[in-house]
Coordinates of C-alpha atoms in Angstrom, one line a residue:
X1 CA 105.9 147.4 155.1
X2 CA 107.0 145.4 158.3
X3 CA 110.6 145.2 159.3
X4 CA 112.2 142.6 161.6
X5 CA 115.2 144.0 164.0
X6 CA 118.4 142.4 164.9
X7 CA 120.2 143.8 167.5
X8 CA 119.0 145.6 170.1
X9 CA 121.8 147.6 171.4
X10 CA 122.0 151.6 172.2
X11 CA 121.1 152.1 168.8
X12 CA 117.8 150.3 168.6
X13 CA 116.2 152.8 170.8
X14 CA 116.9 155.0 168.1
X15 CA 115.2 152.6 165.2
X16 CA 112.4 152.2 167.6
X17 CA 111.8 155.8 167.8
X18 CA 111.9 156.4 164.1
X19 CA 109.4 153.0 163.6
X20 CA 107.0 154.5 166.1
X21 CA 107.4 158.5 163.6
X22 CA 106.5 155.9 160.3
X23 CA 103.1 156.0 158.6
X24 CA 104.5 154.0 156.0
X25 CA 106.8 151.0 158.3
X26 CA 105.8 149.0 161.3
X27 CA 108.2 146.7 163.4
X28 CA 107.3 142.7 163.6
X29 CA 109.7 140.3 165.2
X30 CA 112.8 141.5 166.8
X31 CA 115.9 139.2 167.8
X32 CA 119.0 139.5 170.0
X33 CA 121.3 136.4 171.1
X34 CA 120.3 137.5 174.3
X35 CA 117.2 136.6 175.6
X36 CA 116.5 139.6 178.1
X37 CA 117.7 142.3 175.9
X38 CA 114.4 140.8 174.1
X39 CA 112.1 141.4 176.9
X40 CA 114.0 145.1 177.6
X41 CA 113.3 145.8 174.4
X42 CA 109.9 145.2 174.2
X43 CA 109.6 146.3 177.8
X44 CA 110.5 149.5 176.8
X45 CA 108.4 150.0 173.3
X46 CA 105.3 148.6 174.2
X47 CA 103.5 150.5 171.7
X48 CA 105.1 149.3 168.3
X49 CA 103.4 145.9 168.5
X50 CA 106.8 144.0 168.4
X51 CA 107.2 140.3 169.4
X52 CA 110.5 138.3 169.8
X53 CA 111.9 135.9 167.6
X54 CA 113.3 132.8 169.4
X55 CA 116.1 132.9 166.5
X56 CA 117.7 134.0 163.5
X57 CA 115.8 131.5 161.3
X58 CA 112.4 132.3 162.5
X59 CA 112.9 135.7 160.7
X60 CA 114.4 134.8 157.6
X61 CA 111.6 132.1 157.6
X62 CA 108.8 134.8 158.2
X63 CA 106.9 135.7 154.7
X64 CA 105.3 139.0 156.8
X65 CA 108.9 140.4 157.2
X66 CA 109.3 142.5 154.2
X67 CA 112.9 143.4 155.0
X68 CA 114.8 143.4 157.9
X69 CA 117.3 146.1 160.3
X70 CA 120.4 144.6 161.3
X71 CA 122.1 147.2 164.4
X72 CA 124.3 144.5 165.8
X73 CA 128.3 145.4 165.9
X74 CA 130.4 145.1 162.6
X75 CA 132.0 141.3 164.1
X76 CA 128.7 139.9 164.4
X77 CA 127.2 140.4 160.8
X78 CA 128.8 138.1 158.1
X79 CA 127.1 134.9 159.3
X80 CA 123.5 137.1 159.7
X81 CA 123.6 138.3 156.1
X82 CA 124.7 135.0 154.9
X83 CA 121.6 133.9 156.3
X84 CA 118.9 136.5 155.3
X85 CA 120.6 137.0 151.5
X86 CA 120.0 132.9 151.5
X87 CA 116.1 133.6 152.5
X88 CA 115.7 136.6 149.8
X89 CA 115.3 138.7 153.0
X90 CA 116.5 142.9 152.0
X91 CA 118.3 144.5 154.5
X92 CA 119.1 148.1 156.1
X93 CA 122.4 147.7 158.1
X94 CA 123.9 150.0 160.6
X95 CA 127.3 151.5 159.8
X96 CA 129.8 150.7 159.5
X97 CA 129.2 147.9 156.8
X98 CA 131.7 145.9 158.5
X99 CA 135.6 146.5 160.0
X100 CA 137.7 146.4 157.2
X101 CA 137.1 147.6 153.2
X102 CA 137.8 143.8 152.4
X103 CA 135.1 142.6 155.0
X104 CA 132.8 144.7 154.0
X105 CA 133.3 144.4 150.3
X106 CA 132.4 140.7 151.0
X107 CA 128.7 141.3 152.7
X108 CA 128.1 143.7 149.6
X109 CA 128.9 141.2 147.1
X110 CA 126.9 138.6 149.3
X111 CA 123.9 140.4 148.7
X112 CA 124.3 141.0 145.2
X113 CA 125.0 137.5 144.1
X114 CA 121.6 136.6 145.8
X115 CA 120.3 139.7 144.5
X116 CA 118.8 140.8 147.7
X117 CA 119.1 144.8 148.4
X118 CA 121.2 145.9 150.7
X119 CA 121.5 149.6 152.4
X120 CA 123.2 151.7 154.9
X121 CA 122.2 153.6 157.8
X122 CA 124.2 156.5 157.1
X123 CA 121.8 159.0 157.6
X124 CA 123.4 162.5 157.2
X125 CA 122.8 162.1 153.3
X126 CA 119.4 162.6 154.3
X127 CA 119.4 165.6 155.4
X128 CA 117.2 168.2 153.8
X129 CA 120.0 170.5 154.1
X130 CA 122.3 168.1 152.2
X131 CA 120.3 167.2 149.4
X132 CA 119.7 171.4 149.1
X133 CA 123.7 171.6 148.9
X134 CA 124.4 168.3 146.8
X135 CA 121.8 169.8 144.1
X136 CA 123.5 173.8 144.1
X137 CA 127.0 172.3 143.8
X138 CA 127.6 173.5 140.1
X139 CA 126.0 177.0 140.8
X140 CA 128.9 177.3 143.5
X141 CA 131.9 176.7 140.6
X142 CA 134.9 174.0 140.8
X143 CA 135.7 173.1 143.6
X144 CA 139.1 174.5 145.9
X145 CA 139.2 173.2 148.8
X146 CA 137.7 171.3 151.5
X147 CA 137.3 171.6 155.3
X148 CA 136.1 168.5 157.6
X149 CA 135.9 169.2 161.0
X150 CA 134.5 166.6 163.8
X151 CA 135.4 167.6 167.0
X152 CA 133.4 165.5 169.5
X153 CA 133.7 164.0 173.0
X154 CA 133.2 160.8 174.4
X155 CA 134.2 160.1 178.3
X156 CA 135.9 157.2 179.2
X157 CA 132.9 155.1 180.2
X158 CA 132.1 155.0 176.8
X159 CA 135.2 153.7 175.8
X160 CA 135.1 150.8 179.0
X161 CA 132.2 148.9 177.3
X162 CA 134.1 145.3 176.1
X163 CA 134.9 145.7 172.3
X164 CA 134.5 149.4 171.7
X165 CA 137.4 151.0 170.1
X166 CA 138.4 147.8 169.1
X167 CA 139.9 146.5 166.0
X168 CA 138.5 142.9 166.5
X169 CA 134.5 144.4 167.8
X170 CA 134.5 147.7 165.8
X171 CA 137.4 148.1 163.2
X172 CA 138.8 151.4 164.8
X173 CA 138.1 154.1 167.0
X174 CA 136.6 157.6 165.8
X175 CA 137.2 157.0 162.2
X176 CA 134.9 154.3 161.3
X177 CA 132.9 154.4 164.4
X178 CA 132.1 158.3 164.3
X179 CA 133.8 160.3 161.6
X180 CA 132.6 157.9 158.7
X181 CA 129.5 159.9 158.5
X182 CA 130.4 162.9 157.9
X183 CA 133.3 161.4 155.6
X184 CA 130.4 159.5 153.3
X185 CA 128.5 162.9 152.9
X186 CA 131.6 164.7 152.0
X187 CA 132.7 162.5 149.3
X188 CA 128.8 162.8 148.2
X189 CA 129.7 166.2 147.8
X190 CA 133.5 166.3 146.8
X191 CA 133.7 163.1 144.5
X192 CA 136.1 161.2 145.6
X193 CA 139.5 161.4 147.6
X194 CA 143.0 160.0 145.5
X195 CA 145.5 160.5 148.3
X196 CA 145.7 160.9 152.1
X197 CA 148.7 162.1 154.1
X198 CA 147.6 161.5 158.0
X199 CA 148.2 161.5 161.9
X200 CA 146.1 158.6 163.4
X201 CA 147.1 158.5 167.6
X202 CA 145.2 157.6 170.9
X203 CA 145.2 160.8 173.0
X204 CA 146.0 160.5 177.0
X205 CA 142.6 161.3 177.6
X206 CA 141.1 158.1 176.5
X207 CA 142.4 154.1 177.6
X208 CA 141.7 152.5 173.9
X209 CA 143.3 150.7 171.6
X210 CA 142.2 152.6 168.0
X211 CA 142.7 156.2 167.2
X212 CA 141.0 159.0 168.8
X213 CA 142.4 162.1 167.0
X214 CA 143.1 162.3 163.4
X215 CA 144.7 164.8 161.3
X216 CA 145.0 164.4 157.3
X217 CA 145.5 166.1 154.6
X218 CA 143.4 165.2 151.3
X219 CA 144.2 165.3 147.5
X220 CA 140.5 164.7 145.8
X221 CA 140.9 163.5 142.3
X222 CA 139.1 166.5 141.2
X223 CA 141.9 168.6 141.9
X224 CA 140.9 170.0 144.3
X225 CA 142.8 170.1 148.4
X226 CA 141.1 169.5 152.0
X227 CA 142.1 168.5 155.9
X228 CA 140.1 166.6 158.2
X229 CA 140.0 166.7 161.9
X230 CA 138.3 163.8 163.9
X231 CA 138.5 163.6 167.3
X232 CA 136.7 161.9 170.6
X233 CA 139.5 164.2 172.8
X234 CA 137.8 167.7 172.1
X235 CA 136.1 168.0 175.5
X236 CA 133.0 169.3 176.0
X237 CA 132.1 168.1 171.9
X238 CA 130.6 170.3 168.9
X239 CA 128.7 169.7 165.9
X240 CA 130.9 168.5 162.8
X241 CA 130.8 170.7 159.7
X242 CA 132.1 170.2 156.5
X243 CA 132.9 173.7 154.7
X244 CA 133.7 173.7 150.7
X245 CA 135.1 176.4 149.2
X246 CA 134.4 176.8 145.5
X247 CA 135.4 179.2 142.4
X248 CA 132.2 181.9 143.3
X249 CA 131.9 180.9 146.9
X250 CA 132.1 178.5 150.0
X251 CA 129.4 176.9 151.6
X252 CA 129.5 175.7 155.1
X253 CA 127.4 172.8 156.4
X254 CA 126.6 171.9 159.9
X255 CA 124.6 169.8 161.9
X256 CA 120.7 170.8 160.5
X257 CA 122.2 174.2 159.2
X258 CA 123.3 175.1 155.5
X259 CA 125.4 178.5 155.0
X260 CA 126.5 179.8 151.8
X261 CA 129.0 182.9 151.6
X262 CA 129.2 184.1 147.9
X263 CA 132.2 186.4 146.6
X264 CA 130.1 188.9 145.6
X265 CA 128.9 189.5 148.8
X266 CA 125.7 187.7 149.5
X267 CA 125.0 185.3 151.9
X268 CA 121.9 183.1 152.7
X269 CA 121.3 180.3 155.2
X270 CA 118.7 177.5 155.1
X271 CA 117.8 174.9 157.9
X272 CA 117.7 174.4 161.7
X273 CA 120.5 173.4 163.9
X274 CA 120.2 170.3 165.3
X275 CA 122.0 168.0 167.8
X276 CA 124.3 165.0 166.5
X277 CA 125.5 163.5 169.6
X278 CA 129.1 164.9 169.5
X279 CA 128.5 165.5 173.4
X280 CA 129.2 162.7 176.4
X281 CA 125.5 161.4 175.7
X282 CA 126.1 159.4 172.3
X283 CA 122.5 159.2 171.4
X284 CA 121.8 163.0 172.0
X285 CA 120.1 163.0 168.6
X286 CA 116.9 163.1 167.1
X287 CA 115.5 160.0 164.6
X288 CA 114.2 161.9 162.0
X289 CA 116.6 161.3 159.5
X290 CA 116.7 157.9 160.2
X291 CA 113.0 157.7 159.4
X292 CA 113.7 159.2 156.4
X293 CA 116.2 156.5 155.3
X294 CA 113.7 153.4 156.9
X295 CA 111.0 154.8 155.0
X296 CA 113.1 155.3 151.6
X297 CA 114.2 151.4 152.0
X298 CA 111.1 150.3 152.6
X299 CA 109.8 152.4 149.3
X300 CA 112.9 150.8 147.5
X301 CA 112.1 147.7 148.6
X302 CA 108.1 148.2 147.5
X303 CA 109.1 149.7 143.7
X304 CA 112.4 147.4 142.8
X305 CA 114.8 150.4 142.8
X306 CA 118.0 151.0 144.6
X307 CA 117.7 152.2 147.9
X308 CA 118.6 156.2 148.6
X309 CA 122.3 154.7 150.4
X310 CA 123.1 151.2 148.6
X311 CA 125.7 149.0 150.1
X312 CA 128.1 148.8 147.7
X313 CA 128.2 153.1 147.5
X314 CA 129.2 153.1 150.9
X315 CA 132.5 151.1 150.2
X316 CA 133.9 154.3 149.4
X317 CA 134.1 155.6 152.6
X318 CA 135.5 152.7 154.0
X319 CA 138.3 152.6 151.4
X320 CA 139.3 156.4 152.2
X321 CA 139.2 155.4 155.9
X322 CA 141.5 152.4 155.5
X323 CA 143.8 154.6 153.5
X324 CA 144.2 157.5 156.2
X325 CA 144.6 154.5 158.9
X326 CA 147.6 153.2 156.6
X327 CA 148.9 156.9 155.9
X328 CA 148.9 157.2 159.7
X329 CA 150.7 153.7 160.6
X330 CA 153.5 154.2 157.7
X331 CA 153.7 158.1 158.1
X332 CA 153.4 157.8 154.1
X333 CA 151.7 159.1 151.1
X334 CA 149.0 156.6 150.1
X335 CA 146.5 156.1 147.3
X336 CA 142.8 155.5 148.4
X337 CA 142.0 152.4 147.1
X338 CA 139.8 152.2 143.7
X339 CA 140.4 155.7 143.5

C-alpha cells in the first residue's frame, strides 16, 4: 500500500520512521504549504523514495495513493478532508481529530457521508500491553476505581512556537494536545465517563494561554470512581500510567509495562518499559506503535473493514475532554456529553 503525507511538521519524522520499519506500506508523494519544508523533508529521508506534491489536488488526483496521512495542526484540516473524502481518498489523521467535539464531529461525519474510512493516530491502544489488559478485564472483576496519572514536562520553548497552547491552532493545552492519549485508552478500558468535577489552570511555570495542570474527579457510568492528573508543570516529566482497581485486583499500566496485583497475593508483570516523551524532548519516543497503527489502516483499507482506531470512536475522548474543560471554567458538575 502507498501512503501520501500531509504535513510535515515535528511529527512527520516520526511517520517517516515508522514508513521506513513497514514491510507492508511505502510513502509516495508528500505535501506541505510550504515549499522547503518539502525539500527538508525529503532532504532528510532520502531513503523512502518520497517525492513532493506541488498541491493538495495532485494527491487526491493520484490513483497510486492508496490512502493518505494527514499530521498538519487541528485548524488546518476541515478544508483537506473536504477535499480527499471528495476524491474517495481514506485517511489516517493525527490527533486530535480537530479542536472542539463539534469540529471534530463534523470531519467524522464528512467522511462517512462519502463513505471514505477515516482513523486516528492514537497509538497507545496499540500497545501489546494494552490489548493484553483490555482482553483480562473481566478476569480482574467490576471495576472500583480508577487512577490516571500524566505528569510530564514541557519547557517554555515549546510553548513559544506561534499557535501552541492555543485555542484557535490547537484547541487547548495538555488535555487535548497530551493527555488525550492516555484519556482514549482509559475509556477503552473503563467504558465510558458520565460526569466530571475539575480544576483546569495555567501554572506560573509556563506563558500559555490553555491549561497546563488539571485535576478531576470522574463518575464512569459503570459505577465505578476515578481522578486524573495532567500536567506540562511536573518538572523533570514521567511516564503516565493508568491504574484500575477491580473486585479481585488492580492492575497498573505504564508506559510499555503491564502490572497486575491480585488480592490473593499474586503478582505478575508483562512488557518492557518504554519512553513516551513526557521529558523536554517531545519526540523522545519510539515509532513502533505507530507502525502498528499505519500498517492496521493500510490492512483495513486492503480488506473493507473498520480500521483498529475509527474516527468516529475517538469522539469520545474529545467529548470527556470538553466536559472537564467546562467543569473547570464553571467550577460545576457536568455530564460528558452523549454519555
Amino acid at each position: 500500500m502507498k501512503a501520501a503525507l500531509i504535513g510535515l511538521g515535528m511529527v512527520s519524522k516520526t511517520y517517516a520512521d515508522a514508513i521506513a520499519e513497514s514491510d507492508a506500506v511505502t510513502l509516495g508523494p508528500v505535501f506541505a504549504r510550504n515549499p522547503a519544508s518539502r525539500t527538508d523533508f525529503l532532504a532528510a529521508h532520502p531513503d523512502l523514495g518520497a517525492h513532493a506534491a506541488d498541491s493538495l489536488k495532485d494527491i487526491a488526483e493520484d490513483t497510486s495513493v492508496d490512502f493518505a496521512i494527514l499530521t498538519t495542526p487541528p485548524d488546518a484540516r476541515a478544508e483537506i478532508v473536504e477535499t480527499l473524502a471528495q476524491a474517495g481518498k481514506p485517511i489516517l489523521m493525527e490527533k486530535p481529530v480537530e479542536r472542539t467535539l463539534p469540529a471534530a464531529t463534523r470531519i467524522v461525519e464528512t467522511c462517512e457521508r462519502s463513505g471514505v474510512p477515516l482513523g486516528i493516530m492514537l497509538q497507545h491502544r496499540a500497545r501489546p500491553v494494552a490489548e493484553d489488559l483490555a482482553a483480562r478485564m473481566r478476569s480482574l472483576g467490576p471495576l472500583v476505581a480508577v487512577e490516571v496519572n500524566v505528569p510530564w514536562w514541557r519547557p517554555q520553548a515549546y510553548y513559544d512556537e506561534p499557535g501552541r497552547g492555543t485555542y484557535a491552532r490547537d484547541g487547548g493545552g495538555v488535555l487535548i494536545s497530551q493527555a488525550i492519549h492516555t484519556l482514549d485508552l482509559m475509556l477503552t478500558l473503563t467504558g465510558p465517563v458520565s460526569e466530571v468535577t475539575a480544576m483546569c489552570v495555567t501554572t506560573t511555570r509556563h506563558r500559555m494561554e490553555a491549561e497546563d495542570f488539571v485535576v478531576a474527579g470522574l463518575q464512569f457510568a459503570n459505577g465505578a470512581v476515578g481522578q486524573l492528573f495532567a500536567t506540562t508543570a511536573g518538572f523533570p516529566g514521567a511516564g503516565e500510567t493508568i491504574t484500575l482497581h477491580c473486585r479481585d485486583a488492580s492492575a497498573r499500566l505504564g508506559a510499555g509495562i503491564l502490572k497486575i496485583d491480585w488480592l490473593d497475593g499474586r503478582s505478575e508483570s508483562s512488557g518492557e518499559s518504554m519512553a513516551s516523551g513526557a521529558g523536554a524532548d517531545p519526540m523522545a519516543f519510539a515509532s513502533d506503535w505507530h507502525r502498528l497503527v499505519i500498517e492496521d489502516f493500510a490492512e483495513a483499507v486492503s480488506a473493507g473493514r473498520p480500521p483498529l482506531i475509527p474516527g468516529r470512536s475517538a469522539l469520545a475522548v474529545h467529548a470527556l475532554i470538553e466536559a472537564i474543560e467546562r467543569s473547570g471554567r464553571t467550577g460545576t458538575r457536568v455530564k460528558v456529553e452523549g454519555q
